[in-house]
Short mmCIF file of C-alpha atoms and ligand atoms in Angstrom, two decimals:
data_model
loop_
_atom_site.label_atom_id
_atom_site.label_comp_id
_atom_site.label_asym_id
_atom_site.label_seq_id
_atom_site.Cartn_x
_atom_site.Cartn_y
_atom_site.Cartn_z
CA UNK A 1 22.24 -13.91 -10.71
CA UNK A 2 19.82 -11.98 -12.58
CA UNK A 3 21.15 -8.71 -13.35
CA UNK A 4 19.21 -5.17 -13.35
CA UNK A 5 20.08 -1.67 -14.53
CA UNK A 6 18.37 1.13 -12.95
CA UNK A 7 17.84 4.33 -14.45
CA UNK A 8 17.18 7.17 -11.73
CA UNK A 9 18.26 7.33 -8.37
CA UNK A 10 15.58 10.09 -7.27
CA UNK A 11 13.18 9.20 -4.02
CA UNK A 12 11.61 5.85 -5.91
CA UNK A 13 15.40 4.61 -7.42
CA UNK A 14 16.93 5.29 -4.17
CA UNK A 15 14.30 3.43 -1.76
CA UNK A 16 14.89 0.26 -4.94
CA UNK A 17 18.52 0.18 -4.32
CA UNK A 18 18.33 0.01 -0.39
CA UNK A 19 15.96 -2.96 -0.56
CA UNK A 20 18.18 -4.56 -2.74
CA UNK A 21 20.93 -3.98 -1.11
CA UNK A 22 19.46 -5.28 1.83
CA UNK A 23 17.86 -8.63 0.93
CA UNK A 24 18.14 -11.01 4.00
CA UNK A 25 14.40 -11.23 5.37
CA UNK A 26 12.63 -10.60 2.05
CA UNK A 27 12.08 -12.96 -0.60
CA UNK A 28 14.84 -15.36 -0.97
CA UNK A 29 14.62 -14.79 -4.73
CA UNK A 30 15.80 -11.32 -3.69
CA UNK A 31 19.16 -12.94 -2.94
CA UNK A 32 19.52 -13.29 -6.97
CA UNK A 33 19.09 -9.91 -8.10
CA UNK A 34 22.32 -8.16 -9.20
CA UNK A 35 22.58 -4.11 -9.16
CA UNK A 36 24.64 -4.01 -12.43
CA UNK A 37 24.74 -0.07 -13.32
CA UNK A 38 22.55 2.68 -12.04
CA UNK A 39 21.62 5.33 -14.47
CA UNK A 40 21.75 9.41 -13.07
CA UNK A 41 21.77 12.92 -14.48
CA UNK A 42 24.26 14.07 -12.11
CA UNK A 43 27.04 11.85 -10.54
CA UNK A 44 28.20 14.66 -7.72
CA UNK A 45 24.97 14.72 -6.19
CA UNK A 46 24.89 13.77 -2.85
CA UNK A 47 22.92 10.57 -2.36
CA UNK A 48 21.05 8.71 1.18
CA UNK A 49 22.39 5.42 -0.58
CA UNK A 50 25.72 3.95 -1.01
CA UNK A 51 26.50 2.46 -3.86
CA UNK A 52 29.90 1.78 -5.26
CA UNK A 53 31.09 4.83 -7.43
CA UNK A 54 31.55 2.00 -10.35
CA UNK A 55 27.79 0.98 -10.72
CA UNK A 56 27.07 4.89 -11.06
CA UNK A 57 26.88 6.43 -14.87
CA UNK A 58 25.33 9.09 -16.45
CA UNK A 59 25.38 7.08 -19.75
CA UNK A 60 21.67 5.97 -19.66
CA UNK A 61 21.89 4.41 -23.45
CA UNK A 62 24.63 2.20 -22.30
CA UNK A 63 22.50 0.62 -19.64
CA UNK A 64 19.47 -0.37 -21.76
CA UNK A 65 21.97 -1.25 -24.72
CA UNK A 66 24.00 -3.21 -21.81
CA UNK A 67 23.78 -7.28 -22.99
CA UNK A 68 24.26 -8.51 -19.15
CA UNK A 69 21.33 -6.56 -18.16
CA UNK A 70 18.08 -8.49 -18.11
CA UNK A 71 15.96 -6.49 -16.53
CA UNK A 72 15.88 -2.63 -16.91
CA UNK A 73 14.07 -0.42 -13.86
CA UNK A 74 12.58 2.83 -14.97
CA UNK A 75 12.27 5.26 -12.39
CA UNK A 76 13.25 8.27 -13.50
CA UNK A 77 9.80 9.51 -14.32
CA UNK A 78 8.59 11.94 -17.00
CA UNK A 79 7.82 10.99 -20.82
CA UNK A 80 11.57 11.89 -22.39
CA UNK A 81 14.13 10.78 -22.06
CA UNK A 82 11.87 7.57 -19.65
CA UNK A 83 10.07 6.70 -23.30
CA UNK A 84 12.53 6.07 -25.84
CA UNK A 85 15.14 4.81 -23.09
CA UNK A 86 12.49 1.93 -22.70
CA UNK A 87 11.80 1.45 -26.25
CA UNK A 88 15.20 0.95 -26.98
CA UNK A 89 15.55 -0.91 -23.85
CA UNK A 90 12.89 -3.65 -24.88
CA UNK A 91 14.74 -3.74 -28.48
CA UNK A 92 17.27 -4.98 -26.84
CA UNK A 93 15.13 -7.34 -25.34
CA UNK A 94 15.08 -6.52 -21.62
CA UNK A 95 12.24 -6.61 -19.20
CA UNK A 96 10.71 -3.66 -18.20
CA UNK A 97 10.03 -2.80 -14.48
CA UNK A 98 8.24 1.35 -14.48
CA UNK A 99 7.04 3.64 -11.95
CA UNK A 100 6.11 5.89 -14.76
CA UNK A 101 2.00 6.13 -14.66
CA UNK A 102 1.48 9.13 -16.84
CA UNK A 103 4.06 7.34 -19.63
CA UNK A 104 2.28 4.11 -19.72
CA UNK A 105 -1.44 5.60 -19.65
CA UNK A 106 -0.28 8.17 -22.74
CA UNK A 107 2.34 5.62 -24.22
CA UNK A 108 0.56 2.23 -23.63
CA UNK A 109 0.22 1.27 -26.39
CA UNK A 110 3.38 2.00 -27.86
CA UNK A 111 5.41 0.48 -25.18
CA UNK A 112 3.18 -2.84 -24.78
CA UNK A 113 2.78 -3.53 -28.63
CA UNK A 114 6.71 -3.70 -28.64
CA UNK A 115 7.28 -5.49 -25.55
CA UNK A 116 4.76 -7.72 -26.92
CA UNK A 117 6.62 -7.97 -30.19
CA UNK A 118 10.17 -8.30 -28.22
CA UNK A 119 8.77 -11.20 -25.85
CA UNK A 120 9.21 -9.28 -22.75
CA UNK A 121 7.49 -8.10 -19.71
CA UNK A 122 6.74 -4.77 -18.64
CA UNK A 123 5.69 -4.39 -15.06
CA UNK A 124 4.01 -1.45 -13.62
CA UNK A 125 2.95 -2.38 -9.89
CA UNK A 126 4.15 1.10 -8.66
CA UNK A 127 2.49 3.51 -11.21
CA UNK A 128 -0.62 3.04 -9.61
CA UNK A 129 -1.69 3.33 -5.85
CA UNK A 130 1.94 3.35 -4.63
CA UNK A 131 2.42 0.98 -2.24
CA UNK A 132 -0.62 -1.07 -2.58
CA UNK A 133 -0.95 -4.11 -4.42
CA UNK A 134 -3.20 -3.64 -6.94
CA UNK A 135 -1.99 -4.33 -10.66
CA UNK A 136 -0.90 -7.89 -9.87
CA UNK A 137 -4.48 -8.74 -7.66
CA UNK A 138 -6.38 -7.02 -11.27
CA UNK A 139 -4.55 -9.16 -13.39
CA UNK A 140 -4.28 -12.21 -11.17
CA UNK A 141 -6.55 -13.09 -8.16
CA UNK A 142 -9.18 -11.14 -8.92
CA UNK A 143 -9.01 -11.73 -12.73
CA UNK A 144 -11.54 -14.37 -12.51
CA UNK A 145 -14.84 -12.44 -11.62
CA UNK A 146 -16.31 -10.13 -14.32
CA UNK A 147 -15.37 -6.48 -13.09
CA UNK A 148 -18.66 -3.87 -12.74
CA UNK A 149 -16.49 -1.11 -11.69
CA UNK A 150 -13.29 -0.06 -10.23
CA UNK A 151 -13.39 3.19 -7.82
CA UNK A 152 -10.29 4.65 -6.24
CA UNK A 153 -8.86 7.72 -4.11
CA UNK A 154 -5.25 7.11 -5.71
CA UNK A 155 -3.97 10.67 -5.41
CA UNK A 156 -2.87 11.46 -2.23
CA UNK A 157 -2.54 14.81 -2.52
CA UNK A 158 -5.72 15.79 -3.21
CA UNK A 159 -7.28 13.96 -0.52
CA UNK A 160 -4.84 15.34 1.69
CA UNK A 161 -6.51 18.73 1.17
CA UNK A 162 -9.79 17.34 1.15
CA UNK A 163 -9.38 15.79 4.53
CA UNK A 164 -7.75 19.05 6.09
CA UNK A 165 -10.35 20.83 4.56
CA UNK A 166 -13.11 18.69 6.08
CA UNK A 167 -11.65 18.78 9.45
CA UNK A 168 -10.08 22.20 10.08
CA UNK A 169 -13.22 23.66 7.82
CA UNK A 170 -10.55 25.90 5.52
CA UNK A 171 -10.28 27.47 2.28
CA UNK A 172 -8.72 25.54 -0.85
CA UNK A 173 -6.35 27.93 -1.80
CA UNK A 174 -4.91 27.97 1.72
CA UNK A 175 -4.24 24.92 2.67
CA UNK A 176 -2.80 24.13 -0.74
CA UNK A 177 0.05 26.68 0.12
CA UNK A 178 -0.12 24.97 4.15
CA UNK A 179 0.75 21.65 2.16
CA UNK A 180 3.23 22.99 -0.33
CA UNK A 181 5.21 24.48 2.68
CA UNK A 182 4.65 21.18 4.31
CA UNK A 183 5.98 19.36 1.25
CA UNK A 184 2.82 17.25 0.89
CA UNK A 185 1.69 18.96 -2.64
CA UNK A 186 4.55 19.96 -5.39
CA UNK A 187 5.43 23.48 -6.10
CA UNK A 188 3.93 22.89 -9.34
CA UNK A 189 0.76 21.08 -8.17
CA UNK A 190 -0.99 21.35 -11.21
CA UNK A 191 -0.76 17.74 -12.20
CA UNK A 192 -2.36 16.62 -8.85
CA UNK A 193 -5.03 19.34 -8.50
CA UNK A 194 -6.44 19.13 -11.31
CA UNK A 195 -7.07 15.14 -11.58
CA UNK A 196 -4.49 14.38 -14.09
CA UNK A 197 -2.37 12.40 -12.11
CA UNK A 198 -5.59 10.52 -10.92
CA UNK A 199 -6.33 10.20 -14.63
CA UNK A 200 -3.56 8.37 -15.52
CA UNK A 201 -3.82 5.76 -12.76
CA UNK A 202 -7.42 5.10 -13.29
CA UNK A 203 -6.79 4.51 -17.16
CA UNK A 204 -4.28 2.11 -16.47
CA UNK A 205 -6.70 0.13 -13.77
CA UNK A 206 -9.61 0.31 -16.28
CA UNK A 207 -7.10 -0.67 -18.97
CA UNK A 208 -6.86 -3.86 -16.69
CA UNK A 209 -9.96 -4.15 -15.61
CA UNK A 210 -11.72 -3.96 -18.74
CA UNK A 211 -9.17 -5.83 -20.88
CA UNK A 212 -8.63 -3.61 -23.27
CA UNK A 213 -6.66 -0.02 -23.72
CA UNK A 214 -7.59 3.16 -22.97
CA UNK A 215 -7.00 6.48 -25.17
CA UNK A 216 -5.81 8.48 -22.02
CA UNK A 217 -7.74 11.63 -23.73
CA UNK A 218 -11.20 9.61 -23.23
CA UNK A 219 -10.51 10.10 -19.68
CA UNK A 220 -12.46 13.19 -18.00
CA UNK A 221 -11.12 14.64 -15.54
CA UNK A 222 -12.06 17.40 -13.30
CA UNK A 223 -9.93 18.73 -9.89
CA UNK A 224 -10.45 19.78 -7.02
CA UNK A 225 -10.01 23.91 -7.47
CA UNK A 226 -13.87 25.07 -7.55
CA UNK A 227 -14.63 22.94 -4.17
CA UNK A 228 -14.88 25.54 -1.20
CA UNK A 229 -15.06 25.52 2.26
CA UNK A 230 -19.27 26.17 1.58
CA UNK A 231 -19.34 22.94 -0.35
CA UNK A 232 -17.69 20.68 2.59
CA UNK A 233 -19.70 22.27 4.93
CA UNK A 234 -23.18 21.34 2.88
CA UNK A 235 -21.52 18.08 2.35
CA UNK A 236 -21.13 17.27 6.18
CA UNK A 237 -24.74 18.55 6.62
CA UNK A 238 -26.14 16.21 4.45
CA UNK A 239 -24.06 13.40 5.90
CA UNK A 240 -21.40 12.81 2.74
CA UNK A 241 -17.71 13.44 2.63
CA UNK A 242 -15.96 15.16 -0.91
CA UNK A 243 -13.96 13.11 -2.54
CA UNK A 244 -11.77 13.15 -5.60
CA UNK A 245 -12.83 9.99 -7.16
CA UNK A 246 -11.70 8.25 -9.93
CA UNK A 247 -14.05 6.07 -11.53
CA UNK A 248 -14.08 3.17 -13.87
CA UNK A 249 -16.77 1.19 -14.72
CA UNK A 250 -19.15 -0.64 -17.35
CA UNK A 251 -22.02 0.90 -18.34
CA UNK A 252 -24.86 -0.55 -19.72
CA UNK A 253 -24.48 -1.90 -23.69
CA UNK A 254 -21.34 -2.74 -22.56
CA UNK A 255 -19.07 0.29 -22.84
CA UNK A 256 -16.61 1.38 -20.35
CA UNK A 257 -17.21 5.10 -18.78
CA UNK A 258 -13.65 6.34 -17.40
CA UNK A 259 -13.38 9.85 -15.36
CA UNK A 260 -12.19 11.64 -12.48
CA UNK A 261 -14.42 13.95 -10.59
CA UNK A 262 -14.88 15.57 -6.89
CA UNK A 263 -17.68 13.18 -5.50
CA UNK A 264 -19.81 12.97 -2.73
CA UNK A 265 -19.80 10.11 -0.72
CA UNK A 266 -21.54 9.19 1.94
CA UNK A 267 -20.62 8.96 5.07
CA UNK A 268 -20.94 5.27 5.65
CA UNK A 269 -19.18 4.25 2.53
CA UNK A 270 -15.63 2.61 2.98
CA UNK A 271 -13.93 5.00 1.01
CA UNK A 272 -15.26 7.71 3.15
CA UNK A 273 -12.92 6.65 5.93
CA UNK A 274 -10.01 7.08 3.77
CA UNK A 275 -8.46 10.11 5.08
CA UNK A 276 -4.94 12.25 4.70
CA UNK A 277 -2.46 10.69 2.00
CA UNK A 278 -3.60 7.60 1.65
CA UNK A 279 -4.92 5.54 -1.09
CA UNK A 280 -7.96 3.09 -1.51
CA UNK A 281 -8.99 1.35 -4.68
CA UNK A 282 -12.56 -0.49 -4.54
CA UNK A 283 -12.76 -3.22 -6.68
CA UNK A 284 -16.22 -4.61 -7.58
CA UNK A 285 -16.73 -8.11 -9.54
CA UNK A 286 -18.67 -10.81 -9.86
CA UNK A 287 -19.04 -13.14 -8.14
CA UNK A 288 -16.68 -11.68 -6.03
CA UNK A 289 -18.36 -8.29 -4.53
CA UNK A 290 -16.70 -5.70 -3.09
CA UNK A 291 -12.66 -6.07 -2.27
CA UNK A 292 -10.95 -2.53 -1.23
CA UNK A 293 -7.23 -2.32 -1.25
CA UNK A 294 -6.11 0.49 1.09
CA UNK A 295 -2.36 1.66 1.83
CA UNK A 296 0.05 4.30 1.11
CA UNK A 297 0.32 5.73 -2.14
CA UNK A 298 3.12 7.15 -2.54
CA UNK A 299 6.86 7.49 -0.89
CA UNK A 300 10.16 6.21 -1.07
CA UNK A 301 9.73 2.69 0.70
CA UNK A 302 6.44 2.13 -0.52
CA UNK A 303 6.63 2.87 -4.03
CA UNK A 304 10.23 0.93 -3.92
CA UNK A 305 8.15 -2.08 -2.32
CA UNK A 306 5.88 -2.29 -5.21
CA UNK A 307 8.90 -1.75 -7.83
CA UNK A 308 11.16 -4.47 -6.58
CA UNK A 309 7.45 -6.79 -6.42
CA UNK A 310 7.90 -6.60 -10.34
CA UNK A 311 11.11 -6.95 -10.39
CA UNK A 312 11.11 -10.47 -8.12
CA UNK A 313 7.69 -11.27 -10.09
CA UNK A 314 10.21 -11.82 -12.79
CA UNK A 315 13.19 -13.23 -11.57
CA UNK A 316 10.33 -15.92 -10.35
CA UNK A 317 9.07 -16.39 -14.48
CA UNK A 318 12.37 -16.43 -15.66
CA UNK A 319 13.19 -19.11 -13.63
CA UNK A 320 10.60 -21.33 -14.75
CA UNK A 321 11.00 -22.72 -17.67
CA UNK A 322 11.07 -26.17 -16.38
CA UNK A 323 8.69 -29.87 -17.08
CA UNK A 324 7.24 -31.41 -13.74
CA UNK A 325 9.34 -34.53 -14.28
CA UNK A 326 12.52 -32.02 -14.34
CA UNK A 327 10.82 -30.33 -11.31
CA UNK A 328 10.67 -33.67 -9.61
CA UNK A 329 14.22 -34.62 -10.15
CA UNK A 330 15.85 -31.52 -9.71
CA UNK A 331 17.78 -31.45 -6.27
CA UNK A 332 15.80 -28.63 -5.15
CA UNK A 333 12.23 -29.14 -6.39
CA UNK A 334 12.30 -26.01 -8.87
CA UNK A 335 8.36 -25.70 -9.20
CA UNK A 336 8.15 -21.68 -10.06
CA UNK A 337 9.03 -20.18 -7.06
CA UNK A 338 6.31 -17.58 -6.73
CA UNK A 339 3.89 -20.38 -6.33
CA UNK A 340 5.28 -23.22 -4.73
CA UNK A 341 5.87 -23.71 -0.97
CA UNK A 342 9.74 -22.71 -0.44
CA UNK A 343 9.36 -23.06 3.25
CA UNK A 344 10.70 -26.46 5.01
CA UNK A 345 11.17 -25.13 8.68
CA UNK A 346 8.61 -24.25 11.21
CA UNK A 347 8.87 -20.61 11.72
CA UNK A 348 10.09 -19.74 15.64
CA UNK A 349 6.53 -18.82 17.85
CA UNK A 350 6.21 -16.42 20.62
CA UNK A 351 4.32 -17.77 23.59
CA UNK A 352 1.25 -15.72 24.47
CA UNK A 353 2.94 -14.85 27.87
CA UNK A 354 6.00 -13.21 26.56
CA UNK A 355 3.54 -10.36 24.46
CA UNK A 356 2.48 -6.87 25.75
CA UNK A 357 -0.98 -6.07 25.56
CA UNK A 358 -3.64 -3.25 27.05
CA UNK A 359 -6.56 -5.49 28.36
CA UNK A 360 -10.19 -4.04 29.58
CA UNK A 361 -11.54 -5.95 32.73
CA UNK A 362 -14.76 -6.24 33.96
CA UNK A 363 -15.39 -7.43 37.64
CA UNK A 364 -18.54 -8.24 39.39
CA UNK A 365 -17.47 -8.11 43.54
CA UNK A 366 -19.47 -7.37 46.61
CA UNK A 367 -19.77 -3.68 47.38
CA UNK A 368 -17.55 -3.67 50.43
CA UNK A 369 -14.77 -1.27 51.45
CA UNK A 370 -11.35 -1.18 49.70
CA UNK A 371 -12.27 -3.41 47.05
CA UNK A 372 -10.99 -0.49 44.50
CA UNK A 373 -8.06 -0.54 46.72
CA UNK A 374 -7.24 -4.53 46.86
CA UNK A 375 -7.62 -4.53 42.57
CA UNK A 376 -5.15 -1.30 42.66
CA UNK A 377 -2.86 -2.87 44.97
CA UNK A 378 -2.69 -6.47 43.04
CA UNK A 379 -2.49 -5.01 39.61
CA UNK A 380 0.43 -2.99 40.81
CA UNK A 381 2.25 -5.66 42.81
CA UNK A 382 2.12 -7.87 39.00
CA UNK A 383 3.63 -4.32 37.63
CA UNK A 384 0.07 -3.87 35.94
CA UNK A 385 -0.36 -0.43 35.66
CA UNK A 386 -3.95 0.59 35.03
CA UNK A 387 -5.24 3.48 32.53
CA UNK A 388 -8.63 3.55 34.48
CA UNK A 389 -10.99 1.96 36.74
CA UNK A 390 -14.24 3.06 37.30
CA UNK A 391 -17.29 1.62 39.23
CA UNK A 392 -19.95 1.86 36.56
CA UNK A 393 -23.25 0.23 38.53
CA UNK A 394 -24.77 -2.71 39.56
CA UNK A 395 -25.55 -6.13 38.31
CA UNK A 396 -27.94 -7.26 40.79
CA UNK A 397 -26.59 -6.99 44.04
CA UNK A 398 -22.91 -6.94 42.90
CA UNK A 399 -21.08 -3.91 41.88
CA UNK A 400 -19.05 -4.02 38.76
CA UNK A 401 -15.65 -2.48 38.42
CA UNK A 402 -14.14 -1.76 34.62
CA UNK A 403 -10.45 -1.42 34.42
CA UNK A 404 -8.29 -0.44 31.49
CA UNK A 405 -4.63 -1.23 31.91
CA UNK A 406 -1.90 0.11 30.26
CA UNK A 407 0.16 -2.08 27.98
CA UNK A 408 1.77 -4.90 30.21
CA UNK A 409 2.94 -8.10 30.13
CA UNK A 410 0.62 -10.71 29.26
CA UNK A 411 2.25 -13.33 32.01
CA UNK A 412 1.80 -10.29 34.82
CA UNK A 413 -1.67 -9.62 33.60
CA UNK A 414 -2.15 -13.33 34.43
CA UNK A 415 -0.66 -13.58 37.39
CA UNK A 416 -2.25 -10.21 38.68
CA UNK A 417 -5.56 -11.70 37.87
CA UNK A 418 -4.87 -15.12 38.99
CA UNK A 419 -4.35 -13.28 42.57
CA UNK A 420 -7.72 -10.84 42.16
CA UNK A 421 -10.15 -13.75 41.48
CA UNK A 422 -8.96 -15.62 44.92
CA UNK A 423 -10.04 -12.50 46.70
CA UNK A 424 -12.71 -12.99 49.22
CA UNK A 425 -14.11 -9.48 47.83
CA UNK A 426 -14.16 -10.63 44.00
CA UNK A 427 -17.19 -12.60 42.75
CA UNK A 428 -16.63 -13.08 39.62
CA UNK A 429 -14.46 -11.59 36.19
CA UNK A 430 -17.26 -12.31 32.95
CA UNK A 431 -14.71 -10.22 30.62
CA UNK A 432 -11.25 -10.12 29.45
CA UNK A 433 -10.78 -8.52 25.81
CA UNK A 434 -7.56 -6.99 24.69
CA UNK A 435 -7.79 -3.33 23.19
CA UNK A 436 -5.92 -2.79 20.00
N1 HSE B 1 1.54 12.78 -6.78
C1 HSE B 1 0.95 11.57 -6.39
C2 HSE B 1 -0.07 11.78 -5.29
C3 HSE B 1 1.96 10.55 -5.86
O1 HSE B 1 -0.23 12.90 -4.78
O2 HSE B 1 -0.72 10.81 -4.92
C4 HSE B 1 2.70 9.81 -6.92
O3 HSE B 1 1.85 9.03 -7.73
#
């Protein structure tokens, strides 16, 4: 067992525990993870977790100082106490798994230059883009191409009140307060307004993409307050959506240019489509192109998802300190178990038949009487029931019929139409294609 201490139990800390707590169906590494203390402010406070009242403390030192603890999970946020608690933690030569984007783009340096000095990891999947994979891809798959330019929407805030404001056509200021009442921006918003937040994700992805750090003050940023109603109007005349974008990229003579800025982006442009809380990040790289990573960026689960990532990341390391030959003679082939096949059954399939699906028809038949009425009653007999049918024209002499069913069972769709193209009245079906 690999055991973890976990300091916070807030929205990200309690969405950790609950996956770990609830392994079956997830990684089988997962299985091997140990919740050995979880660090809080406040033991009284209620909690949506349960965790035995013995793992709780409010003694944060003793959890990073703790010698069965290899792995310590920050996700308490903030730069003090979160800072020196990690320091210290990595001293005491534990692992580092952090949520904590504005400590690592300010602290960096610090933090990595120790862990570097301690021989441990720190992991920071979830400080950027939430949910969305997008450290691990920068430093792994996509670490082979030469990176032109990373571009991403990663505060979700911001383009929550960009979206409203491009579809309901309001004013800034009031649909800031709309989301603060909604809970979607924080009563002190200032941090996500005004591009900060944004600022320290993109430092850490240039960080990465660039390979090499970033003085979190070289970052420009500039929010969202001065954009008005006016401007998203002009913007939708001239076929562009706002954006707050932040920006990475290489410029030419080789320096890196790092900022955050309200953007225009045209309409057509992937990242226009990204729309209410959610994040995109647009990788570009050669030879590689154009990858975009898109997914929620922020929230309990999802930000939880990319924490216990590190965390199983690794457990999968740590458990590979092993020759080939030992590989090959261990009873359970232990090739690293991140990238070796752990599968030996075939996984159970579901026939075609047993699905539910919403199909679109179209019919070519002989313009007779009833034959609306025959389709109607033979769908319905195969408990098909249809969305729409219309008679939309000709195809030489033969009328075609379009029908849209609801979402049915694939095996009565089949036997519905297996009946309909024996009818006398039916000439032919050229299309079957299932809407999403
Ligand atoms: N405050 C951030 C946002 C979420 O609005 O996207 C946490 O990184």
């Amino acid at each position: 067992m690999v055991k973890i201490g976990i300091l916070g139990l807030g929205t990200v800390g309690t969405g950790t525990v609950q996956i770990l707590l609830d392994p079956v169906g997830r990684h089988h590494l997962l299985q091997s993870v140990e919740i050995r203390r979880v660090g809080v402010r406040s033991i009284d406070k209620p909690r949506a977790v349960d965790l035995p009242s013995e793992l709780v403390t409010t003694d944060l030192d003793a959890i990073v100082c703790d010698p069965e603890i290899e792995i310590v999970v920050e996700v308490m946020g903030g730069i003090e106490p979160a800072r020196s608690l990690i320091l210290k933690a990595i001293e005491h030569g534990k692992h580092i798994v952090t949520a904590n984007k504005a400590l690592i783009a300010k602290f960096g340096d610090e933090i990595f230059t120790a862990a570097n000095q301690a021989g441990v990891y720190v992991m920071l999947e979830a400080a950027v883009g939430g949910g969305i994979p997008v450290i691990q891809p920068l430093k792994q798959s996509l670490g082979v191409n030469r990176i032109g330019r990373v571009t991403g929407i990663i505060n979700g805030t911001t383009n929550y009140i960009l979206t409203r404001m491009t579809v309901e056509g309001g004013e800034f200021a009031d649909i800031l307060a709309d989301a603060q009442k909604l809970g979607y921006a924080e009563a002190d918003p200032t941090a996500d307004i005004d591009g900060l937040d944004a600022g320290d994700k993109i430092a850490i992805l240039a960080s990465l993409a660039f390979g090499g750090r970033i003085k979190r003050d070289d970052v420009y940023c500039e929010g969202i307050r001065k954009i008005g109603a006016v401007d998203i109007a002009y913007a939708d005349k001239l076929n562009f959506v706002i954006k707050l974008l932040a920006i990475a990229e290489r410029v030419e003579g080789g320096a890196v240019s790092v900022r955050v800025h309200p953007t225009f982006v045209p309409r057509d442009r992937p990242l226009a489509t990204v729309n209410g809380v959610y994040n995109a990040i647009l990788v570009e790289g050669d030879p590689l192109g154009e990858v975009m990573l898109f997914g929620p960026g922020a929230g309990a689960g999802a930000t939880a998802s990319a924490v216990v990532s590190d965390i199983l990341a690794i457990v999968g390391v740590r458990q590979c300190h092993i020759s080939r030959e030992e590989a090959i003679e261990s009873p359970h082939n232990a090739l690293h178990p991140l990238l070796s096949c752990n599968h030996t059954e075939y996984s159970q399939m579901a026939p075609l038949s047993s699905l539910r699906s919403s199909f679109y028809v179209r019919f070519l038949c002989l313009d007779v009487p009833g034959v609306i009425g025959k389709l109607g009653t033979s769908f319905g007999e195969h408990h098909v029931s249809i969305e729409s049918i219309v008679q939309t024209g000709f195809q030489g002499d033969r009328a075609e019929i379009v029908v849209v069913t609801h979402d049915v069972s694939e095996a009565d769709f089949d036997s519905a139409l297996a009946e309909i193209g024996s009818l006398e009245a039916i000439d032919s079906i050229p299309s079957i294609i299932r809407v999403l």
